[in-house]
Amino acid sequence: MDTLTTTVSAACMIAVGMAFAEHLVNMERFGRQIRWITALLLLIGLLRPWSNPAKTFFPDNISPQTENSYAEQLQETADELLEKSIAAQLRQNLNHQLESHGVSARVEAVDVHITEEGSIDINEVTVSGNLLTATIYLREWLGDATRITALEQEETS
């Protein structure tokens, strides 16, 4: 709200200054230059309050604890999104590899974890279709530490 108030105040002050300059200067001779300069000043005045996005979205009067809380929440959200993105990309790549090797199985889900050091651990891969053949290839590509499970299909009656 403060940013909007500052923007409106700047626009009003520049408009008053522009009107004052037009009355002082011969507009027939310097009108084009005055309009150009005032338009530039108006643009700068309108954009200036928005030039610091951190101040716009995080006010100055928040406590360091609240700021740290915001930063932690933002970091957690970014980590979750990164894990989901990596899992989706890995699932897509594994499906492509299985398909290119002629395996009639599909990777349905990949559970990944990013460690504090930044390495990616692949905890579990859920597979539908030919589990035995898929397991052979997935163990070769991902190693023995990755748990490979079959997708449980619900029975319909």
PDB file of N, CA and C in Angstrom, residues 21-74:
ATOM      1  N   ALA A  21       6.363  24.332 -15.115  1.00  0.00           N
ATOM      2  CA  ALA A  21       7.390  24.537 -16.147  1.00  0.00           C
ATOM      3  C   ALA A  21       6.780  25.047 -17.440  1.00  0.00           C
ATOM      4  N   GLU A  22       5.584  24.586 -17.783  1.00  0.00           N
ATOM      5  CA  GLU A  22       4.928  25.025 -19.004  1.00  0.00           C
ATOM      6  C   GLU A  22       4.581  26.515 -18.949  1.00  0.00           C
ATOM      7  N   HIS A  23       4.272  27.021 -17.771  1.00  0.00           N
ATOM      8  CA  HIS A  23       3.949  28.444 -17.633  1.00  0.00           C
ATOM      9  C   HIS A  23       5.193  29.318 -17.621  1.00  0.00           C
ATOM     10  N   LEU A  24       6.314  28.792 -17.200  1.00  0.00           N
ATOM     11  CA  LEU A  24       7.545  29.570 -17.135  1.00  0.00           C
ATOM     12  C   LEU A  24       8.287  29.631 -18.465  1.00  0.00           C
ATOM     13  N   VAL A  25       8.166  28.598 -19.266  1.00  0.00           N
ATOM     14  CA  VAL A  25       8.968  28.486 -20.482  1.00  0.00           C
ATOM     15  C   VAL A  25       8.077  28.746 -21.698  1.00  0.00           C
ATOM     16  N   ASN A  26       8.689  29.319 -22.719  1.00  0.00           N
ATOM     17  CA  ASN A  26       7.998  29.574 -23.972  1.00  0.00           C
ATOM     18  C   ASN A  26       7.703  28.223 -24.636  1.00  0.00           C
ATOM     19  N   MET A  27       6.440  27.806 -24.619  1.00  0.00           N
ATOM     20  CA  MET A  27       6.049  26.488 -25.122  1.00  0.00           C
ATOM     21  C   MET A  27       6.164  26.383 -26.638  1.00  0.00           C
ATOM     22  N   GLU A  28       6.078  27.521 -27.338  1.00  0.00           N
ATOM     23  CA  GLU A  28       6.201  27.460 -28.790  1.00  0.00           C
ATOM     24  C   GLU A  28       7.613  27.054 -29.188  1.00  0.00           C
ATOM     25  N   ARG A  29       8.583  27.525 -28.444  1.00  0.00           N
ATOM     26  CA  ARG A  29       9.968  27.288 -28.806  1.00  0.00           C
ATOM     27  C   ARG A  29      10.512  26.001 -28.168  1.00  0.00           C
ATOM     28  N   PHE A  30      10.221  25.779 -26.877  1.00  0.00           N
ATOM     29  CA  PHE A  30      10.797  24.646 -26.146  1.00  0.00           C
ATOM     30  C   PHE A  30       9.753  23.600 -25.718  1.00  0.00           C
ATOM     31  N   GLY A  31       8.578  23.661 -26.267  1.00  0.00           N
ATOM     32  CA  GLY A  31       7.490  22.772 -25.853  1.00  0.00           C
ATOM     33  C   GLY A  31       7.810  21.290 -25.995  1.00  0.00           C
ATOM     34  N   ARG A  32       8.411  20.955 -27.110  1.00  0.00           N
ATOM     35  CA  ARG A  32       8.725  19.550 -27.355  1.00  0.00           C
ATOM     36  C   ARG A  32       9.755  19.023 -26.358  1.00  0.00           C
ATOM     37  N   GLN A  33      10.776  19.810 -26.074  1.00  0.00           N
ATOM     38  CA  GLN A  33      11.814  19.398 -25.124  1.00  0.00           C
ATOM     39  C   GLN A  33      11.245  19.303 -23.705  1.00  0.00           C
ATOM     40  N   ILE A  34      10.399  20.264 -23.332  1.00  0.00           N
ATOM     41  CA  ILE A  34       9.793  20.255 -21.995  1.00  0.00           C
ATOM     42  C   ILE A  34       8.906  19.024 -21.839  1.00  0.00           C
ATOM     43  N   ARG A  35       8.087  18.736 -22.836  1.00  0.00           N
ATOM     44  CA  ARG A  35       7.228  17.547 -22.748  1.00  0.00           C
ATOM     45  C   ARG A  35       8.047  16.268 -22.658  1.00  0.00           C
ATOM     46  N   TRP A  36       9.156  16.194 -23.405  1.00  0.00           N
ATOM     47  CA  TRP A  36      10.006  15.010 -23.370  1.00  0.00           C
ATOM     48  C   TRP A  36      10.641  14.848 -21.992  1.00  0.00           C
ATOM     49  N   ILE A  37      11.168  15.930 -21.445  1.00  0.00           N
ATOM     50  CA  ILE A  37      11.809  15.882 -20.129  1.00  0.00           C
ATOM     51  C   ILE A  37      10.788  15.540 -19.039  1.00  0.00           C
ATOM     52  N   THR A  38       9.623  16.149 -19.087  1.00  0.00           N
ATOM     53  CA  THR A  38       8.618  15.864 -18.059  1.00  0.00           C
ATOM     54  C   THR A  38       8.070  14.445 -18.193  1.00  0.00           C
ATOM     55  N   ALA A  39       7.949  13.954 -19.405  1.00  0.00           N
ATOM     56  CA  ALA A  39       7.512  12.562 -19.578  1.00  0.00           C
ATOM     57  C   ALA A  39       8.550  11.602 -19.003  1.00  0.00           C
ATOM     58  N   LEU A  40       9.826  11.902 -19.215  1.00  0.00           N
ATOM     59  CA  LEU A  40      10.895  11.088 -18.656  1.00  0.00           C
ATOM     60  C   LEU A  40      10.870  11.142 -17.129  1.00  0.00           C
ATOM     61  N   LEU A  41      10.707  12.347 -16.572  1.00  0.00           N
ATOM     62  CA  LEU A  41      10.617  12.478 -15.114  1.00  0.00           C
ATOM     63  C   LEU A  41       9.389  11.752 -14.560  1.00  0.00           C
ATOM     64  N   LEU A  42       8.289  11.817 -15.270  1.00  0.00           N
ATOM     65  CA  LEU A  42       7.081  11.117 -14.838  1.00  0.00           C
ATOM     66  C   LEU A  42       7.316   9.604 -14.832  1.00  0.00           C
ATOM     67  N   LEU A  43       7.940   9.091 -15.871  1.00  0.00           N
ATOM     68  CA  LEU A  43       8.235   7.666 -15.944  1.00  0.00           C
ATOM     69  C   LEU A  43       9.165   7.239 -14.804  1.00  0.00           C
ATOM     70  N   ILE A  44      10.206   8.009 -14.564  1.00  0.00           N
ATOM     71  CA  ILE A  44      11.131   7.693 -13.469  1.00  0.00           C
ATOM     72  C   ILE A  44      10.406   7.750 -12.130  1.00  0.00           C
ATOM     73  N   GLY A  45       9.589   8.779 -11.952  1.00  0.00           N
ATOM     74  CA  GLY A  45       8.857   8.922 -10.695  1.00  0.00           C
ATOM     75  C   GLY A  45       7.876   7.791 -10.454  1.00  0.00           C
ATOM     76  N   LEU A  46       7.245   7.300 -11.514  1.00  0.00           N
ATOM     77  CA  LEU A  46       6.298   6.201 -11.358  1.00  0.00           C
ATOM     78  C   LEU A  46       6.984   4.863 -11.122  1.00  0.00           C
ATOM     79  N   LEU A  47       8.147   4.656 -11.727  1.00  0.00           N
ATOM     80  CA  LEU A  47       8.839   3.385 -11.595  1.00  0.00           C
ATOM     81  C   LEU A  47       9.732   3.303 -10.356  1.00  0.00           C
ATOM     82  N   ARG A  48      10.129   4.444  -9.825  1.00  0.00           N
ATOM     83  CA  ARG A  48      11.061   4.458  -8.689  1.00  0.00           C
ATOM     84  C   ARG A  48      10.571   3.653  -7.481  1.00  0.00           C
ATOM     85  N   PRO A  49       9.332   3.804  -7.035  1.00  0.00           N
ATOM     86  CA  PRO A  49       8.898   3.024  -5.872  1.00  0.00           C
ATOM     87  C   PRO A  49       8.879   1.516  -6.130  1.00  0.00           C
ATOM     88  N   TRP A  50       8.764   1.120  -7.379  1.00  0.00           N
ATOM     89  CA  TRP A  50       8.695  -0.304  -7.701  1.00  0.00           C
ATOM     90  C   TRP A  50      10.070  -0.885  -8.023  1.00  0.00           C
ATOM     91  N   SER A  51      11.129  -0.070  -7.946  1.00  0.00           N
ATOM     92  CA  SER A  51      12.456  -0.513  -8.355  1.00  0.00           C
ATOM     93  C   SER A  51      13.101  -1.482  -7.383  1.00  0.00           C
ATOM     94  N   ASN A  52      12.602  -1.587  -6.148  1.00  0.00           N
ATOM     95  CA  ASN A  52      13.162  -2.525  -5.183  1.00  0.00           C
ATOM     96  C   ASN A  52      12.085  -3.528  -4.795  1.00  0.00           C
ATOM     97  N   PRO A  53      11.988  -4.664  -5.516  1.00  0.00           N
ATOM     98  CA  PRO A  53      10.920  -5.611  -5.250  1.00  0.00           C
ATOM     99  C   PRO A  53      10.978  -6.200  -3.847  1.00  0.00           C
ATOM    100  N   ALA A  54      12.181  -6.331  -3.291  1.00  0.00           N
ATOM    101  CA  ALA A  54      12.280  -6.883  -1.942  1.00  0.00           C
ATOM    102  C   ALA A  54      11.576  -5.973  -0.944  1.00  0.00           C
ATOM    103  N   LYS A  55      11.717  -4.655  -1.118  1.00  0.00           N
ATOM    104  CA  LYS A  55      11.035  -3.715  -0.230  1.00  0.00           C
ATOM    105  C   LYS A  55       9.539  -3.707  -0.476  1.00  0.00           C
ATOM    106  N   THR A  56       9.145  -3.925  -1.707  1.00  0.00           N
ATOM    107  CA  THR A  56       7.736  -3.925  -2.040  1.00  0.00           C
ATOM    108  C   THR A  56       7.018  -5.097  -1.380  1.00  0.00           C
ATOM    109  N   PHE A  57       7.648  -6.275  -1.399  1.00  0.00           N
ATOM    110  CA  PHE A  57       6.988  -7.467  -0.893  1.00  0.00           C
ATOM    111  C   PHE A  57       7.362  -7.799   0.544  1.00  0.00           C
ATOM    112  N   PHE A  58       8.477  -7.293   1.040  1.00  0.00           N
ATOM    113  CA  PHE A  58       8.880  -7.514   2.420  1.00  0.00           C
ATOM    114  C   PHE A  58       9.090  -6.149   3.077  1.00  0.00           C
ATOM    115  N   PRO A  59       8.144  -5.691   3.863  1.00  0.00           N
ATOM    116  CA  PRO A  59       8.267  -4.375   4.474  1.00  0.00           C
ATOM    117  C   PRO A  59       9.462  -4.285   5.424  1.00  0.00           C
ATOM    118  N   ASP A  60       9.889  -3.027   5.695  1.00  0.00           N
ATOM    119  CA  ASP A  60      11.045  -2.792   6.549  1.00  0.00           C
ATOM    120  C   ASP A  60      10.788  -3.137   8.019  1.00  0.00           C
ATOM    121  N   ASN A  61       9.536  -3.077   8.439  1.00  0.00           N
ATOM    122  CA  ASN A  61       9.250  -3.188   9.858  1.00  0.00           C
ATOM    123  C   ASN A  61       8.977  -4.612  10.332  1.00  0.00           C
ATOM    124  N   ILE A  62       9.401  -5.647   9.596  1.00  0.00           N
ATOM    125  CA  ILE A  62       9.200  -7.003  10.075  1.00  0.00           C
ATOM    126  C   ILE A  62      10.402  -7.424  10.910  1.00  0.00           C
ATOM    127  N   SER A  63      10.150  -8.282  11.859  1.00  0.00           N
ATOM    128  CA  SER A  63      11.213  -8.720  12.759  1.00  0.00           C
ATOM    129  C   SER A  63      12.135  -9.703  12.044  1.00  0.00           C
ATOM    130  N   PRO A  64      13.372  -9.840  12.528  1.00  0.00           N
ATOM    131  CA  PRO A  64      14.298 -10.800  11.917  1.00  0.00           C
ATOM    132  C   PRO A  64      13.773 -12.241  12.002  1.00  0.00           C
ATOM    133  N   GLN A  65      13.036 -12.558  13.073  1.00  0.00           N
ATOM    134  CA  GLN A  65      12.488 -13.904  13.199  1.00  0.00           C
ATOM    135  C   GLN A  65      11.462 -14.167  12.097  1.00  0.00           C
ATOM    136  N   THR A  66      10.607 -13.174  11.842  1.00  0.00           N
ATOM    137  CA  THR A  66       9.598 -13.317  10.793  1.00  0.00           C
ATOM    138  C   THR A  66      10.276 -13.413   9.435  1.00  0.00           C
ATOM    139  N   GLU A  67      11.299 -12.607   9.226  1.00  0.00           N
ATOM    140  CA  GLU A  67      12.038 -12.640   7.957  1.00  0.00           C
ATOM    141  C   GLU A  67      12.695 -14.006   7.763  1.00  0.00           C
ATOM    142  N   ASN A  68      13.281 -14.560   8.839  1.00  0.00           N
ATOM    143  CA  ASN A  68      13.884 -15.892   8.743  1.00  0.00           C
ATOM    144  C   ASN A  68      12.828 -16.947   8.473  1.00  0.00           C
ATOM    145  N   SER A  69      11.656 -16.779   9.083  1.00  0.00           N
ATOM    146  CA  SER A  69      10.560 -17.714   8.846  1.00  0.00           C
ATOM    147  C   SER A  69      10.137 -17.681   7.382  1.00  0.00           C
ATOM    148  N   TYR A  70      10.008 -16.459   6.810  1.00  0.00           N
ATOM    149  CA  TYR A  70       9.678 -16.325   5.393  1.00  0.00           C
ATOM    150  C   TYR A  70      10.737 -17.013   4.531  1.00  0.00           C
ATOM    151  N   ALA A  71      11.995 -16.785   4.859  1.00  0.00           N
ATOM    152  CA  ALA A  71      13.089 -17.356   4.078  1.00  0.00           C
ATOM    153  C   ALA A  71      13.071 -18.877   4.170  1.00  0.00           C
ATOM    154  N   GLU A  72      12.818 -19.424   5.364  1.00  0.00           N
ATOM    155  CA  GLU A  72      12.767 -20.873   5.530  1.00  0.00           C
ATOM    156  C   GLU A  72      11.603 -21.472   4.746  1.00  0.00           C
ATOM    157  N   GLN A  73      10.436 -20.825   4.812  1.00  0.00           N
ATOM    158  CA  GLN A  73       9.275 -21.319   4.068  1.00  0.00           C
ATOM    159  C   GLN A  73       9.534 -21.283   2.567  1.00  0.00           C
ATOM    160  N   LEU A  74      10.153 -20.205   2.116  1.00  0.00           N
ATOM    161  CA  LEU A  74      10.470 -20.072   0.700  1.00  0.00           C
ATOM    162  C   LEU A  74      11.458 -21.151   0.269  1.00  0.00           C
TER     163      LEU A  74
END
